[in-house]
mmCIF file of C-alpha atoms and ligand atoms in Angstrom:
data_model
loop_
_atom_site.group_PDB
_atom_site.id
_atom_site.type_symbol
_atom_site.label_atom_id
_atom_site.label_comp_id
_atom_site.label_asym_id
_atom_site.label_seq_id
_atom_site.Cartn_x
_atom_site.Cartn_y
_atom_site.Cartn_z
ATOM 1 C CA UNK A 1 -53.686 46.849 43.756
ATOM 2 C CA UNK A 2 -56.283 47.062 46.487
ATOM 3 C CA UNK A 3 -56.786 49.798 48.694
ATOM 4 C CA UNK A 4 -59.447 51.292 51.315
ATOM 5 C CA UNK A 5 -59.790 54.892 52.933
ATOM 6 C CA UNK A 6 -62.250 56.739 55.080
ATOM 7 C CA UNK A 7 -62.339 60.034 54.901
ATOM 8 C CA UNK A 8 -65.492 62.671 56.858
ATOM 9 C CA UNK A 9 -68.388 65.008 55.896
ATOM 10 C CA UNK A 10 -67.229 68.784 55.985
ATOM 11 C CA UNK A 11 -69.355 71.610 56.615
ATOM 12 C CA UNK A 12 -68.318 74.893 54.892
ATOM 13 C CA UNK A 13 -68.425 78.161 57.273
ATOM 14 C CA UNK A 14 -67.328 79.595 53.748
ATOM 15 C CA UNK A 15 -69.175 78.588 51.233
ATOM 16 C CA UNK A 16 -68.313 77.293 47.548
ATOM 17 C CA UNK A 17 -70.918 78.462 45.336
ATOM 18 C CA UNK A 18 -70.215 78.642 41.563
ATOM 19 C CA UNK A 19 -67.555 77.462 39.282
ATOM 20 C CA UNK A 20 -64.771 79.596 38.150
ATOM 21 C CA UNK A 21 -65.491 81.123 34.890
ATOM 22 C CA UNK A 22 -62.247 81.316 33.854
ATOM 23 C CA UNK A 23 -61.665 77.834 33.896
ATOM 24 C CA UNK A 24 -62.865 74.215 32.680
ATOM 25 C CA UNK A 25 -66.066 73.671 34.220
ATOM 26 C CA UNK A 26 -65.075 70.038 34.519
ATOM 27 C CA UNK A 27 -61.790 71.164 37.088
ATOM 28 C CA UNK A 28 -64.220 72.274 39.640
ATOM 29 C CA UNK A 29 -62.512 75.205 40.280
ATOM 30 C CA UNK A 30 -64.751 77.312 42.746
ATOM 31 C CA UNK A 31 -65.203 81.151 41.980
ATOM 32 C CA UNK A 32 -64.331 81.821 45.629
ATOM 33 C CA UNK A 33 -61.854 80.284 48.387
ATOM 34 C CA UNK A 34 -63.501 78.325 51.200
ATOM 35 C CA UNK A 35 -63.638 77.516 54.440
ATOM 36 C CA UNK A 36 -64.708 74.233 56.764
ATOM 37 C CA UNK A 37 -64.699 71.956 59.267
ATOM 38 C CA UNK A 38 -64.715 68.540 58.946
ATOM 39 C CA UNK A 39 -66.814 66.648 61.134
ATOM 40 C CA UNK A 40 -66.899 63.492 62.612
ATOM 41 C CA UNK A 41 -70.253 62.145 64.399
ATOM 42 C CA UNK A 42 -70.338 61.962 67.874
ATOM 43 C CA UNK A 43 -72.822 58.931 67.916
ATOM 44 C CA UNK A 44 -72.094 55.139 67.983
ATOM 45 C CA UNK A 45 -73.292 54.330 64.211
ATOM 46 C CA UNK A 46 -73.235 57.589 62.874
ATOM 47 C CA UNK A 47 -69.648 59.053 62.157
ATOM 48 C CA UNK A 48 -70.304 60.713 59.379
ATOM 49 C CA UNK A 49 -67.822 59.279 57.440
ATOM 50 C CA UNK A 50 -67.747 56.898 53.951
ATOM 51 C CA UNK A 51 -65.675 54.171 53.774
ATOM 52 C CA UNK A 52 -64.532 53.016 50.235
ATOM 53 C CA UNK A 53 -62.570 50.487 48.727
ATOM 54 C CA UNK A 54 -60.773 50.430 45.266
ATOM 55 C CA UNK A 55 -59.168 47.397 43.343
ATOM 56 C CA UNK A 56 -57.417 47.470 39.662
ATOM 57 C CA UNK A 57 -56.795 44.396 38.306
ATOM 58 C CA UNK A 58 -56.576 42.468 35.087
ATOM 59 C CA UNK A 59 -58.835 40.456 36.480
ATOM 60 C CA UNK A 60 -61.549 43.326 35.559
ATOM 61 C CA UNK A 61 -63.011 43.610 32.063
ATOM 62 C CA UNK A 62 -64.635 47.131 32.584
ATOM 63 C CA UNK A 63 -64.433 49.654 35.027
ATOM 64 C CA UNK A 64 -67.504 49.173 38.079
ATOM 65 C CA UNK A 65 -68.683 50.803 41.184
ATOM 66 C CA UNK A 66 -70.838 50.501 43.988
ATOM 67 C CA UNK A 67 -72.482 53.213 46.377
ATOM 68 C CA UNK A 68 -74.610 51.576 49.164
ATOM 69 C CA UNK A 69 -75.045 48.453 47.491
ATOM 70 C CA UNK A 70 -76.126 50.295 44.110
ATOM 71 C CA UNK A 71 -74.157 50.514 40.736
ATOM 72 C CA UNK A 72 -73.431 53.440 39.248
ATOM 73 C CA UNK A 73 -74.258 55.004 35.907
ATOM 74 C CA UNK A 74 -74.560 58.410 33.841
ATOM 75 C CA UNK A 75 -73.364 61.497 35.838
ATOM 76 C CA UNK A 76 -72.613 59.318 39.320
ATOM 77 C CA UNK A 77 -69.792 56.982 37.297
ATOM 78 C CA UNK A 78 -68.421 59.970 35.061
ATOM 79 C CA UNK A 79 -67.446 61.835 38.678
ATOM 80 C CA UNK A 80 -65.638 58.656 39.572
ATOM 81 C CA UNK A 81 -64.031 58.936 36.078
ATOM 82 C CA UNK A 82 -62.769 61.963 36.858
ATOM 83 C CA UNK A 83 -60.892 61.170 39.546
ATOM 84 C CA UNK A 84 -59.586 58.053 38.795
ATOM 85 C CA UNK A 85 -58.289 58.041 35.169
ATOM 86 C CA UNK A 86 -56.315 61.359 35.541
ATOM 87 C CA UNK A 87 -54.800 59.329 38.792
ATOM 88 C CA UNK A 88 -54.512 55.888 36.511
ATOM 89 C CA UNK A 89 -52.735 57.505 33.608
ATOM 90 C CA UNK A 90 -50.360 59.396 36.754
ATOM 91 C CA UNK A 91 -49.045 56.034 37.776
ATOM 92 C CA UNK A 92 -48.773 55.126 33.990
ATOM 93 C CA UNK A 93 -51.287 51.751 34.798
ATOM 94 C CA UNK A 94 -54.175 50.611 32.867
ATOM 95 C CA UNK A 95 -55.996 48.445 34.658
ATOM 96 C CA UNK A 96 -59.902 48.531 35.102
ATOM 97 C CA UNK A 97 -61.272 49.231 38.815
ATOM 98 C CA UNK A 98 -63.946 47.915 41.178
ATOM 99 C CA UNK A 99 -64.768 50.096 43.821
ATOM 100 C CA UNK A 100 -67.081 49.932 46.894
ATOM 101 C CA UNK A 101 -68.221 53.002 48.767
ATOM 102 C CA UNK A 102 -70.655 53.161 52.017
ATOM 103 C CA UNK A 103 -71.419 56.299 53.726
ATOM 104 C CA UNK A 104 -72.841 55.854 57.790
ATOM 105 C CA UNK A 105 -75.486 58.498 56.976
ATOM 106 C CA UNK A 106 -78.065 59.574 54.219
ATOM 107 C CA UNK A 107 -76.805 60.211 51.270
ATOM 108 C CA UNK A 108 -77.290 63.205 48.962
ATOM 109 C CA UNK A 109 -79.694 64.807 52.095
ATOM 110 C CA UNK A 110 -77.553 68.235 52.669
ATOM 111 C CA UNK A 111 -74.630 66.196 55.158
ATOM 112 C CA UNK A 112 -71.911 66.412 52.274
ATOM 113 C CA UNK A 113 -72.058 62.441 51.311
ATOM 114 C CA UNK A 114 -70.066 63.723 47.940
ATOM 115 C CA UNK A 115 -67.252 65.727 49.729
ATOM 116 C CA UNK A 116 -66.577 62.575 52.379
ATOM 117 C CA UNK A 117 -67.029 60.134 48.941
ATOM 118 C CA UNK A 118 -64.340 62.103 46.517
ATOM 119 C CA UNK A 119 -62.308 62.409 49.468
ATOM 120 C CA UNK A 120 -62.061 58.579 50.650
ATOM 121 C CA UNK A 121 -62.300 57.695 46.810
ATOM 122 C CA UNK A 122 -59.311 60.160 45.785
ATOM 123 C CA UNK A 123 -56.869 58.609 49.096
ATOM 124 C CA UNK A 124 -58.008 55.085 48.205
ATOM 125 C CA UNK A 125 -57.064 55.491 44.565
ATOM 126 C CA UNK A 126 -54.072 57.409 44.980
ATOM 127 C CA UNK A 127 -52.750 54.790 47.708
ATOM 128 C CA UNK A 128 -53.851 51.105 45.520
ATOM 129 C CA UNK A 129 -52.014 52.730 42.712
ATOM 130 C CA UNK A 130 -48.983 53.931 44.961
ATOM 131 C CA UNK A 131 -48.704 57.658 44.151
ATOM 132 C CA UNK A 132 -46.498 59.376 46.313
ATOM 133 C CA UNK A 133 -48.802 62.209 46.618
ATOM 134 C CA UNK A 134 -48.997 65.030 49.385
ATOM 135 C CA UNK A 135 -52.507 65.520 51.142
ATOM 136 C CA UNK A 136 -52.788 68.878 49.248
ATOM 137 C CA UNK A 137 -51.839 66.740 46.092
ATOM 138 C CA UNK A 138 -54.438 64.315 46.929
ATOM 139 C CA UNK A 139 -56.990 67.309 47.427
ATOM 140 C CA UNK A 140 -56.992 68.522 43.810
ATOM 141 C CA UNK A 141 -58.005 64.964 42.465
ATOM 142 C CA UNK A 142 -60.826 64.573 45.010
ATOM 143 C CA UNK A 143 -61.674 67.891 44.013
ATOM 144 C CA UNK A 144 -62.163 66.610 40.093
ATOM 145 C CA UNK A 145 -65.463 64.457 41.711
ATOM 146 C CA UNK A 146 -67.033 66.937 43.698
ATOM 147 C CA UNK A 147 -65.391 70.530 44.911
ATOM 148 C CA UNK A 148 -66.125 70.311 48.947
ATOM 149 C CA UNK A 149 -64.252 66.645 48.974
ATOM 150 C CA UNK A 150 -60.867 68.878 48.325
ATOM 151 C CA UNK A 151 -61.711 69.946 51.863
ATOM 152 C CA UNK A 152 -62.359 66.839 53.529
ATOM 153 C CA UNK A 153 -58.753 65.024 52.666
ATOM 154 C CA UNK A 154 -57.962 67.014 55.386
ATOM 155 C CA UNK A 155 -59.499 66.693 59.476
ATOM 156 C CA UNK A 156 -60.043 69.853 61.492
ATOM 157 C CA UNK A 157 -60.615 73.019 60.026
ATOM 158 C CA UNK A 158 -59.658 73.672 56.700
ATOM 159 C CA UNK A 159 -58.738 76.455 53.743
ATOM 160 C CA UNK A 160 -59.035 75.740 50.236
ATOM 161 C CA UNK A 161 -57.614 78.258 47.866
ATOM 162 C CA UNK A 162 -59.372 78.819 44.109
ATOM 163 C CA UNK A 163 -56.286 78.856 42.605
ATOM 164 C CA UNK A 164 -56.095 79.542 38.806
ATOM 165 C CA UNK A 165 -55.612 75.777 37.830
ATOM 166 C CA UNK A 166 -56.165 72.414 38.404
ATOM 167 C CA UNK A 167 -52.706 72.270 40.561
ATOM 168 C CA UNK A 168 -53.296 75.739 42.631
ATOM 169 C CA UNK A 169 -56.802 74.856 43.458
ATOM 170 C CA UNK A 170 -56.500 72.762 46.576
ATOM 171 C CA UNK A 171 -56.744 72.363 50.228
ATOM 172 C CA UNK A 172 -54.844 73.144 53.135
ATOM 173 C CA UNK A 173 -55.104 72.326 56.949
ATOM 174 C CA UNK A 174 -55.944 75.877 58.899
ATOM 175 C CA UNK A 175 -55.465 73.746 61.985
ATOM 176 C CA UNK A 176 -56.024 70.022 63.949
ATOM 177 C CA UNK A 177 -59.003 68.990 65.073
ATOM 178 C CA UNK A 178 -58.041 70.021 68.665
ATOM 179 C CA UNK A 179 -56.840 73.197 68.326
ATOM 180 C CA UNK A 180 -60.230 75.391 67.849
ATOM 181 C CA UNK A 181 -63.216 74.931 70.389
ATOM 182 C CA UNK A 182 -66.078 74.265 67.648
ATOM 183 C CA UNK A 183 -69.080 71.555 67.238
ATOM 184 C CA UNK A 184 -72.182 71.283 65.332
ATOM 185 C CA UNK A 185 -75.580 69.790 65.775
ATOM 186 C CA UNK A 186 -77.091 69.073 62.898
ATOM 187 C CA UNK A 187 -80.749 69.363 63.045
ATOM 188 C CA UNK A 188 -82.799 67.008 60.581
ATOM 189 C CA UNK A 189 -85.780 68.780 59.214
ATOM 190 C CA UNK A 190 -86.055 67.128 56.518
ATOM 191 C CA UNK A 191 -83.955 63.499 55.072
ATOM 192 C CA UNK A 192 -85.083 62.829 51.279
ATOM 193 C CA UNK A 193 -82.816 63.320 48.558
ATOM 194 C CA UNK A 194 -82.875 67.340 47.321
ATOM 195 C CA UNK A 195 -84.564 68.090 44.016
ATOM 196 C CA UNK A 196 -81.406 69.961 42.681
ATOM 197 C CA UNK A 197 -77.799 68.468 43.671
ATOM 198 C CA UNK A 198 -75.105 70.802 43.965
ATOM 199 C CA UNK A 199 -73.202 69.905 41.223
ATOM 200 C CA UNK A 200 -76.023 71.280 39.153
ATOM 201 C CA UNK A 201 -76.663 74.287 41.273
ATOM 202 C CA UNK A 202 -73.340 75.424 40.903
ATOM 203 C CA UNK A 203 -74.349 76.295 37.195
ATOM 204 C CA UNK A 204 -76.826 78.792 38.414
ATOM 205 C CA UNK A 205 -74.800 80.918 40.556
ATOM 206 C CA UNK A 206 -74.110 83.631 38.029
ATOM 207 C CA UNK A 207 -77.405 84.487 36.981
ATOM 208 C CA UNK A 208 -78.335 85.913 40.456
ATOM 209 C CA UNK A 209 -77.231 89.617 40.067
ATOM 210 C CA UNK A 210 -76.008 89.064 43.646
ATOM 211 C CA UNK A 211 -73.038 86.457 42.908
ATOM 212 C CA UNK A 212 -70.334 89.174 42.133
ATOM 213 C CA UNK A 213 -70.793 90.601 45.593
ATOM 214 C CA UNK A 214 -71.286 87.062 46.955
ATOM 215 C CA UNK A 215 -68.026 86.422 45.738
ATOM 216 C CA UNK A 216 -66.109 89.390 46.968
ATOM 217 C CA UNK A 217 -67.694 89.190 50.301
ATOM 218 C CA UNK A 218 -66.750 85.467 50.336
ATOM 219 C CA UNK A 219 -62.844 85.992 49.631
ATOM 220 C CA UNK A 220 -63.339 88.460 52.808
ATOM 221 C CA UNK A 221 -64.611 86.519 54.663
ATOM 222 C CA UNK A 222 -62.499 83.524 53.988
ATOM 223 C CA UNK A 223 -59.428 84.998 55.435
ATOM 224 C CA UNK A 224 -61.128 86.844 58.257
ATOM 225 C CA UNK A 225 -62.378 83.553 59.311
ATOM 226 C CA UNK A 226 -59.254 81.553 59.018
ATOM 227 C CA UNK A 227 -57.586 84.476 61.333
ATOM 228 C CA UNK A 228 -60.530 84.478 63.675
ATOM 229 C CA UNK A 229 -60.036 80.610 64.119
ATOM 230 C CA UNK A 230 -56.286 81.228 64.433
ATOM 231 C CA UNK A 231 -57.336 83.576 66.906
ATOM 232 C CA UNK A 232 -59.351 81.082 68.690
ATOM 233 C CA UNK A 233 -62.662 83.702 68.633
ATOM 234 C CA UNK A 234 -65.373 81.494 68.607
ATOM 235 C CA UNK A 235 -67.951 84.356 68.331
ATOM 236 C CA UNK A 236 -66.518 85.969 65.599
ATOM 237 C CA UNK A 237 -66.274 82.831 63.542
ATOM 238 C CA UNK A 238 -69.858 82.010 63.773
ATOM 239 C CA UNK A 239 -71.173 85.445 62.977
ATOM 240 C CA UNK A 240 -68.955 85.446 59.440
ATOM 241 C CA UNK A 241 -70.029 82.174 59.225
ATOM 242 C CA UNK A 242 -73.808 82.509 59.496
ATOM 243 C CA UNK A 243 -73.529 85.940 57.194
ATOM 244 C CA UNK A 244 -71.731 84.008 53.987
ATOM 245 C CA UNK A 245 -74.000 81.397 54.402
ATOM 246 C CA UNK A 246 -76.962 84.125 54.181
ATOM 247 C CA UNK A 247 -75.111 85.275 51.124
ATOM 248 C CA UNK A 248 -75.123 82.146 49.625
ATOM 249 C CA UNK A 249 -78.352 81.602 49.965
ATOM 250 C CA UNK A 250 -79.460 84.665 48.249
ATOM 251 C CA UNK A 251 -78.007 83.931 45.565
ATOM 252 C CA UNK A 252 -79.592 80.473 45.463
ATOM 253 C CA UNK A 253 -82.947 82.044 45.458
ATOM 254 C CA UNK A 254 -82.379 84.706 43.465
ATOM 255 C CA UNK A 255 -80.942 82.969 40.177
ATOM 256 C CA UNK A 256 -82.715 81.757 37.422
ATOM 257 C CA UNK A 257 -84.290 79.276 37.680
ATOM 258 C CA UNK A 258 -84.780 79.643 41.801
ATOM 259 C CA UNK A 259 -83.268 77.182 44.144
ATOM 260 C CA UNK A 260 -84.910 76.952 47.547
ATOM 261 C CA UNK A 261 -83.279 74.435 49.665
ATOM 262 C CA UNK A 262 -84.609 76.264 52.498
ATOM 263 C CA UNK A 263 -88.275 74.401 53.980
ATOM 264 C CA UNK A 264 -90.452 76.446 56.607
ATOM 265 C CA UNK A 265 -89.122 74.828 59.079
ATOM 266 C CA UNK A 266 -85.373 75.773 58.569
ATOM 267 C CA UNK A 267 -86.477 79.459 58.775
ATOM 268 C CA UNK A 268 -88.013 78.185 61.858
ATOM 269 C CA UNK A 269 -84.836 76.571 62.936
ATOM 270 C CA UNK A 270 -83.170 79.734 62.121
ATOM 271 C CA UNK A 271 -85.165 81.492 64.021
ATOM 272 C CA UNK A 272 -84.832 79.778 67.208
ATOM 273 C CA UNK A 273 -81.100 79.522 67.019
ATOM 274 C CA UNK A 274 -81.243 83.573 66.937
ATOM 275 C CA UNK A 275 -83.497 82.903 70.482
ATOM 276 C CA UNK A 276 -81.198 80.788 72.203
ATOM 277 C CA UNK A 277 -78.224 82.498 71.375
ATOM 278 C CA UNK A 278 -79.589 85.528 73.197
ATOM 279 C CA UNK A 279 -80.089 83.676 76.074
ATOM 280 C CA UNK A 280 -77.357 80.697 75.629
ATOM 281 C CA UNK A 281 -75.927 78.746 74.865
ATOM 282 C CA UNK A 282 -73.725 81.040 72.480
ATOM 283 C CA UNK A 283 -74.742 79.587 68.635
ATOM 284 C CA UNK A 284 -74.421 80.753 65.384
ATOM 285 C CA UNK A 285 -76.541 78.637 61.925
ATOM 286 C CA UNK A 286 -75.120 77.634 58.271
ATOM 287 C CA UNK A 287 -77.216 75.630 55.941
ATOM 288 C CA UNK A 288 -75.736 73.904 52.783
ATOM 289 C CA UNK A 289 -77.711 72.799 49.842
ATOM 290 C CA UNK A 290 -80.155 71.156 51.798
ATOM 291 C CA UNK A 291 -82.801 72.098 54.611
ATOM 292 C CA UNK A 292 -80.829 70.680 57.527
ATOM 293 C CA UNK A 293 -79.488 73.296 59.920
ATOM 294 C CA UNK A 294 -76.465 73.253 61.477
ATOM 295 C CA UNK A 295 -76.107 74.893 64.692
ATOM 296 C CA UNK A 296 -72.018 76.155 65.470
ATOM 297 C CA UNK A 297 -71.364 75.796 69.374
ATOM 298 C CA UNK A 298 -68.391 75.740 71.462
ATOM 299 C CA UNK A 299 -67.918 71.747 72.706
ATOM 300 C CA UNK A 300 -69.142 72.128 76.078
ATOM 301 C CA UNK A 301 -72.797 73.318 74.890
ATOM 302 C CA UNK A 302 -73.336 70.445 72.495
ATOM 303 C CA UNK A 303 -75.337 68.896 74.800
ATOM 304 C CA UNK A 304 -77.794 71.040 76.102
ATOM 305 C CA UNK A 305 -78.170 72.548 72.543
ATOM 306 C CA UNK A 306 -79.092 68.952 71.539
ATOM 307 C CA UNK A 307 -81.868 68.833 74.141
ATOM 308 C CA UNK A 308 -83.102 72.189 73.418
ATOM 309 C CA UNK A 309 -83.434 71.337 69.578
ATOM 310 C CA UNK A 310 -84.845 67.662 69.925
ATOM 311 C CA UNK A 311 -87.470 69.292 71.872
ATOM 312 C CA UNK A 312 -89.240 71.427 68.937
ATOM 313 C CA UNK A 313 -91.467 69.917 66.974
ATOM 314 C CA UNK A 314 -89.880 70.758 63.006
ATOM 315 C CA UNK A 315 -86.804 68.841 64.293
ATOM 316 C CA UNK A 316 -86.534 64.777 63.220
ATOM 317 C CA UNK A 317 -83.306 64.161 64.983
ATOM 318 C CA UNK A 318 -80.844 66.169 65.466
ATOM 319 C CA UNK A 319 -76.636 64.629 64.785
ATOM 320 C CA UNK A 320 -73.736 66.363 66.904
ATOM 321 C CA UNK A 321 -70.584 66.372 65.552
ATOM 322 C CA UNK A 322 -67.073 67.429 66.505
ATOM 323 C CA UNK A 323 -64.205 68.620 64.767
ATOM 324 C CA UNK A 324 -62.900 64.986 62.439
ATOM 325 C CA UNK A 325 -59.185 63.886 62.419
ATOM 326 C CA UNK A 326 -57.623 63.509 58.912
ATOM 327 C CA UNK A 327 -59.089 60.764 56.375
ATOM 328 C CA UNK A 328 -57.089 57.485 56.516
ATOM 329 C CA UNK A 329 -56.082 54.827 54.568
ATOM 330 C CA UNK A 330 -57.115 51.625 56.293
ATOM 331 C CA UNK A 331 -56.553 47.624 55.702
ATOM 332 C CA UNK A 332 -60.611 47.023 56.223
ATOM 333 C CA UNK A 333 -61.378 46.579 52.806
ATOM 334 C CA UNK A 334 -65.438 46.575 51.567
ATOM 335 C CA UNK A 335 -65.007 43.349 49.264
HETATM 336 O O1 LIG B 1 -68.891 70.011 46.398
HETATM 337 P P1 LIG B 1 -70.248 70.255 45.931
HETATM 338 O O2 LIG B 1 -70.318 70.341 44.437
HETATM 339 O O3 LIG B 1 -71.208 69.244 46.491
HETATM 340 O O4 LIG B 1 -70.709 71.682 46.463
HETATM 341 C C1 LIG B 1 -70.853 72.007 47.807
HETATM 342 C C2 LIG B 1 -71.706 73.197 47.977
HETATM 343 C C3 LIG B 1 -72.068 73.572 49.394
HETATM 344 O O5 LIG B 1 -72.174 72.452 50.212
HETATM 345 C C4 LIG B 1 -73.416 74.265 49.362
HETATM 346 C C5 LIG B 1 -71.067 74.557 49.986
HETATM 347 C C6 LIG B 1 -69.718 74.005 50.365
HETATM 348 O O6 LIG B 1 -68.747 74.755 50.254
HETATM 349 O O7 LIG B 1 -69.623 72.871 50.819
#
């Protein structure tokens, strides 16, 4: 019962900050709906994506896996738990697992390794142990490892709901990859592993005084966004976009205990992508849980917006990415 997907990175234009309070912390049911795109690399070796393989068999005496080489323990192998024995005890089989995962970029840096690993992980796990599951299905149980991977089952851009339970909270395709004129480039300030994942910065949310407004705002903006995408208005997507993201982060900063993800130089990136958008090409910023900026442009300025950014001095490297297709189920397996 072997079984490989790949699934992409997503980057939220509508954030997921917090857990839902009225529900099981361990569901990973967000306080607000969200909103993404997920993205596939434009560069030879760097697609953004994570590849994993799963295997249950007899032949395994306890359950074992692998990211980039490295076994996992504690907190890492309980989120793999989660998705796989609710999934196990579906198809009624109780077999131990081996699974292999390998992302094509840093992992745990701000570029969504978790949402691209729960994704692959949940279509991987669901197809070995031959579920008949929809993609929305699927999303909920990649949702159990880490919340943003409910978005990335799906390619393009793409709405998931809060719900009020595990079944209601999931993800659904807003539309195809080609269908909305949107890239990023990623610019890399900064490519260690963050002090504070986002699984534990979730917990914080709600002791910034600011989250209750953050959330209302955010349920706002999630449908105006979806519309304005629908709509195909690329400038009115990127200026909700860059405000939630502003939201989020002041709630970040302003809970107890503080999270910064921001370094100097992403307020200098900021900064600059302000500049050029007065002058073009059009852009608009978001920043996850990391330092890395992402700058939103239509496709045919992804290029010059590349050369512009390489050139400052704050900036590594700089990743452009276009809208991804769907995740996929595919016979390369990792072992
Ligand atoms: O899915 P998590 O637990 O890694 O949380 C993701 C949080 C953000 O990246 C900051 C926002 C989002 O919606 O992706």
């Amino acid at each position: 019962m072997k079984s490989s997907a790949i699934a992409h990175s997503n980057i939220a234009l509508i954030k997921y900050w917090g857990r839902s309070r009225d529900c099981d912390p361990c569901l990973n049911i967000p306080s607000n709906d969200s909103v993404s795109m997920t993205k596939c690399g434009s560069s030879q070796d760097t697609h953004l994506q994570t590849h994993t393989t799963i295997d249950f068999s007899d032949a395994y005496e306890e359950d074992i896996a692998f990211l980039e080489g490295e076994i996992l323990t504690g907190r890492d192998m309980e989120r793999i738990l989660r998705v796989v024995n609710p999934l196990r005890e579906c198809a009624n089989v109780d077999y131990m697992f081996k699974m292999m995962s390998r992302n094509d970029f840093p992992t745990r840096a701000g570029l969504a390794s978790s949402a691209s690993g729960f994704a692959a992980l949940a279509i991987a796990a669901v197809d070995a142990l031959g579920i008949d599951f929809s993609k929305e299905e699927i999303s909920t149980y990649a949702r159990l490892g880490s919340g943003s991977a409910a978005r990335s089952v799906h390619g393009g851009f793409v709405y998931w709901s809060r719900g009020v339970s595990h079944e209601t909270s999931l993800a659904e395709q807003i539309c195809g990859p080609d269908e909305f004129d949107m890239c990023t480039v990623i610019a890399i300030v900064h490519q260690g592993k963050k002090d504070v994942t986002s699984d534990v910065g979730h917990e914080s949310a709600y002791s910034s005084p600011f989250n209750e407004v953050r959330i209302r705002k955010s349920q706002e903006q999630a449908k105006d966004i979806k519309k304005a995408i629908l709509d195909d208005d690329f400038s009115e997507v990127g200026r909700i976009a860059e405000e939630n993201c502003k939201y989020m982060h002041a709630v970040m900063m302003t809970s107890n205990p503080p999270l910064f993800y921001w370094h100097p130089d992403t307020l200098r990136l900021i900064k600059s992508v302000q500049k050029i958008r007065k002058e073009g090409p059009e852009c608009y910023f978001t920043v996850d849980a990391g330092p890395n900026v992402h700058c939103l442009c239509r496709r045919e300025d992804t290029y010059e917006l590349q050369k512009v950014l390489e050139k400052m001095e704050c900036v590594n490297r700089t990743i452009s990415a276009k809208p991804a297709d769907d995740s996929f189920v595919t016979k390369e397996h990792l072992f």
